[in-house]
N, CA, C and O of each residue as an XYZ file, in Angstrom:
272
protein
N      35.104    -46.740    -68.307
C      35.890    -46.909    -69.501
C      35.127    -46.443    -70.738
O      35.699    -45.847    -71.652
N      33.832    -46.724    -70.749
C      33.034    -46.324    -71.901
C      32.861    -44.813    -71.960
O      32.745    -44.244    -73.046
N      32.843    -44.161    -70.808
C      32.732    -42.707    -70.778
C      33.944    -42.050    -71.450
O      33.813    -41.027    -72.121
N      35.127    -42.655    -71.259
C      36.320    -42.114    -71.907
C      36.222    -42.222    -73.424
O      36.623    -41.306    -74.141
N      35.688    -43.342    -73.914
C      35.517    -43.517    -75.357
C      34.526    -42.509    -75.925
O      34.747    -41.954    -77.001
N      33.443    -42.276    -75.208
C      32.438    -41.310    -75.653
C      33.022    -39.905    -75.654
O      32.789    -39.135    -76.586
N      33.780    -39.567    -74.613
C      34.398    -38.247    -74.539
C      35.397    -38.051    -75.677
O      35.473    -36.969    -76.259
N      36.157    -39.091    -75.995
C      37.134    -39.004    -77.077
C      36.427    -38.855    -78.425
O      36.877    -38.086    -79.274
N      35.334    -39.576    -78.629
C      34.576    -39.464    -79.871
C      33.989    -38.072    -80.016
O      33.995    -37.505    -81.109
N      33.476    -37.511    -78.914
C      32.925    -36.158    -78.943
C      34.008    -35.134    -79.284
O      33.773    -34.199    -80.050
N      35.191    -35.323    -78.708
C      36.293    -34.405    -78.972
C      36.736    -34.506    -80.431
O      36.995    -33.482    -81.065
N      36.827    -35.717    -80.971
C      37.196    -35.905    -82.372
C      36.163    -35.270    -83.301
O      36.517    -34.625    -84.288
N      34.892    -35.458    -82.978
C      33.828    -34.862    -83.777
C      33.899    -33.344    -83.714
O      33.715    -32.672    -84.729
N      34.163    -32.800    -82.539
C      34.273    -31.354    -82.380
C      35.422    -30.798    -83.200
O      35.289    -29.741    -83.816
N      36.560    -31.504    -83.215
C      37.707    -31.063    -84.010
C      37.391    -31.100    -85.503
O      37.800    -30.206    -86.244
N      36.669    -32.125    -85.950
C      36.296    -32.228    -87.359
C      35.351    -31.097    -87.759
O      35.497    -30.507    -88.829
N      34.397    -30.806    -86.907
C      33.444    -29.736    -87.192
C      34.168    -28.400    -87.252
O      33.917    -27.598    -88.152
N      35.054    -28.156    -86.312
C      35.796    -26.897    -86.301
C      36.687    -26.786    -87.539
O      36.778    -25.712    -88.133
N      37.342    -27.872    -87.935
C      38.206    -27.865    -89.117
C      37.372    -27.586    -90.367
O      37.792    -26.810    -91.225
N      36.194    -28.210    -90.480
C      35.311    -27.966    -91.617
C      34.841    -26.515    -91.648
O      34.756    -25.907    -92.715
N      34.541    -25.971    -90.489
C      34.108    -24.575    -90.403
C      35.208    -23.634    -90.894
O      34.946    -22.716    -91.671
N      36.424    -23.863    -90.443
C      37.545    -23.001    -90.833
C      37.812    -23.131    -92.326
O      38.024    -22.123    -93.000
N      37.808    -24.349    -92.855
C      38.073    -24.553    -94.285
C      36.978    -23.912    -95.142
O      37.270    -23.343    -96.194
N      35.737    -24.000    -94.704
C      34.644    -23.362    -95.432
C      34.804    -21.853    -95.415
O      34.591    -21.195    -96.433
N      35.172    -21.305    -94.285
C      35.362    -19.866    -94.165
C      36.515    -19.394    -95.053
O      36.401    -18.357    -95.707
N      37.604    -20.127    -95.085
C      38.737    -19.768    -95.942
C      38.335    -19.832    -97.411
O      38.687    -18.947    -98.191
N      37.604    -20.868    -97.790
C      37.173    -21.011    -99.181
C      36.247    -19.872    -99.595
O      36.386    -19.335   -100.694
N      35.311    -19.500    -98.736
C      34.388    -18.410    -99.061
C      35.101    -17.059    -99.120
O      34.790    -16.230    -99.976
N      36.044    -16.839    -98.223
C      36.803    -15.584    -98.263
C      37.665    -15.496    -99.517
O      37.804    -14.422   -100.102
N      38.242    -16.622    -99.933
C      39.041    -16.642   -101.154
C      38.163    -16.377   -102.368
O      38.536    -15.602   -103.248
N      37.010    -17.010   -102.420
C      36.072    -16.787   -103.519
C      35.625    -15.327   -103.574
O      35.519    -14.753   -104.658
N      35.365    -14.728   -102.422
C      34.958    -13.330   -102.366
C      36.075    -12.417   -102.866
O      35.813    -11.480   -103.620
N      37.311    -12.678   -102.457
C      38.440    -11.869   -102.888
C      38.631    -11.961   -104.397
O      38.833    -10.942   -105.057
N      38.571    -13.166   -104.948
C      38.742    -13.347   -106.389
C      37.618    -12.657   -107.161
O      37.872    -12.043   -108.198
N      36.403    -12.747   -106.679
C      35.263    -12.095   -107.335
C      35.412    -10.580   -107.316
O      35.144     -9.916   -108.317
N      35.834    -10.035   -106.193
C      36.029     -8.592   -106.078
C      37.141     -8.119   -106.998
O      37.006     -7.088   -107.657
N      38.233     -8.861   -107.049
C      39.354     -8.502   -107.914
C      38.947     -8.543   -109.382
O      39.301     -7.643   -110.144
N      38.222     -9.555   -109.783
C      37.808     -9.643   -111.186
C      36.822     -8.528   -111.540
O      36.883     -7.995   -112.648
N      35.929     -8.167   -110.642
C      34.995     -7.065   -110.904
C      35.732     -5.737   -111.037
O      35.395     -4.919   -111.894
N      36.731     -5.522   -110.194
C      37.521     -4.294   -110.280
C      38.286     -4.234   -111.605
O      38.353     -3.177   -112.233
N      38.858     -5.350   -112.030
C      39.576     -5.372   -113.307
C      38.648     -5.107   -114.489
O      39.027     -4.415   -115.434
N      37.458     -5.642   -114.442
C      36.490     -5.397   -115.514
C      36.118     -3.921   -115.552
O      36.029     -3.343   -116.636
N      35.903     -3.306   -114.416
C      35.537     -1.888   -114.389
C      36.680     -1.004   -114.880
O      36.445     -0.014   -115.574
N      37.903     -1.353   -114.528
C      39.042     -0.525   -114.921
C      39.316     -0.632   -116.416
O      39.621      0.370   -117.062
N      39.212     -1.822   -116.963
C      39.577     -2.030   -118.363
C      38.411     -1.904   -119.331
O      38.626     -1.969   -120.542
N      37.210     -1.729   -118.857
C      36.041     -1.712   -119.726
C      35.844     -0.344   -120.363
O      35.899      0.685   -119.690
N      35.616     -0.350   -121.652
C      35.244      0.855   -122.390
C      34.131      0.488   -123.355
O      34.079     -0.631   -123.865
N      33.252      1.429   -123.598
C      32.205      1.231   -124.591
C      32.331      2.323   -125.634
O      32.573      3.486   -125.309
N      32.166      1.941   -126.883
C      32.237      2.889   -127.992
C      30.881      2.924   -128.678
O      30.257      1.889   -128.913
N      30.443      4.119   -128.990
C      29.178      4.288   -129.709
C      29.452      5.220   -130.877
O      30.028      6.293   -130.696
N      29.045      4.821   -132.063
C      29.217      5.645   -133.252
C      27.849      6.185   -133.643
O      26.926      5.424   -133.934
N      27.734      7.520   -133.647
C      26.489      8.188   -134.020
C      26.820      9.184   -135.125
O      27.618     10.101   -134.933
N      26.196      8.992   -136.284
C      26.402      9.857   -137.449
C      27.879     10.007   -137.789
O      28.328     11.094   -138.152
N      28.612      8.948   -137.677
C      30.021      8.962   -138.015
C      30.939      9.468   -136.911
O      32.159      9.452   -137.076
N      30.379      9.917   -135.785
C      31.182     10.392   -134.655
C      31.288      9.275   -133.617
O      30.303      8.609   -133.297
N      32.476      9.088   -133.109
C      32.707      8.032   -132.126
C      32.671      8.621   -130.711
O      33.346      9.608   -130.421
N      31.883      8.008   -129.851
C      31.773      8.434   -128.455
C      32.296      7.318   -127.563
O      31.983      6.146   -127.770
N      33.089      7.690   -126.579
C      33.608      6.720   -125.614
C      32.881      6.879   -124.289
O      32.622      7.995   -123.839
N      32.560      5.774   -123.682
C      31.948      5.790   -122.347
C      32.850      4.979   -121.421
O      33.185      3.831   -121.712
N      33.236      5.585   -120.315
C      34.072      4.895   -119.332
C      33.385      4.997   -117.975
O      32.503      5.832   -117.774
N      33.799      4.142   -117.053
C      33.153      4.142   -115.743
C      33.420      5.444   -114.987
O      32.648      5.800   -114.096
N      34.490      6.158   -115.319
C      34.808      7.416   -114.599
C      33.868      8.547   -114.999
O      33.808      9.564   -114.308
N      33.140      8.394   -116.087
C      32.207      9.437   -116.522
C      30.900      9.395   -115.733
O      30.111     10.337   -115.806
N      30.662      8.354   -115.004
C      29.424      8.207   -114.250
C      29.592      8.785   -112.845
O      30.582      8.514   -112.165
N      28.622      9.576   -112.424
C      28.675     10.184   -111.094
C      28.561      9.139   -109.990
O      29.015      9.368   -108.869
N      27.965      8.006   -110.297
C      27.781      6.965   -109.292
C      29.115      6.327   -108.879
O      29.221      5.785   -107.779
N      30.121      6.385   -109.738
C      31.404      5.737   -109.450
C      32.475      6.731   -109.014
O      33.644      6.356   -108.922
N      32.128      7.946   -108.750
C      33.110      8.942   -108.323
C      33.233      8.965   -106.828
O      34.017      9.744   -106.285
């Protein structure tokens, strides 16, 4: 009778561990997706302006060879 209780406790613990693993994985994947989306939006909408001797220069991410 005690073996059945131990087996049931082990099974319950295993289910809890698996549920925690899945929830952690979902949370990390969601965080990664949100971080990637926000970085992409910053790169797309970001512009820098530099004024030299009264002339305005624009710098965008598309001007860099590293992002082509």
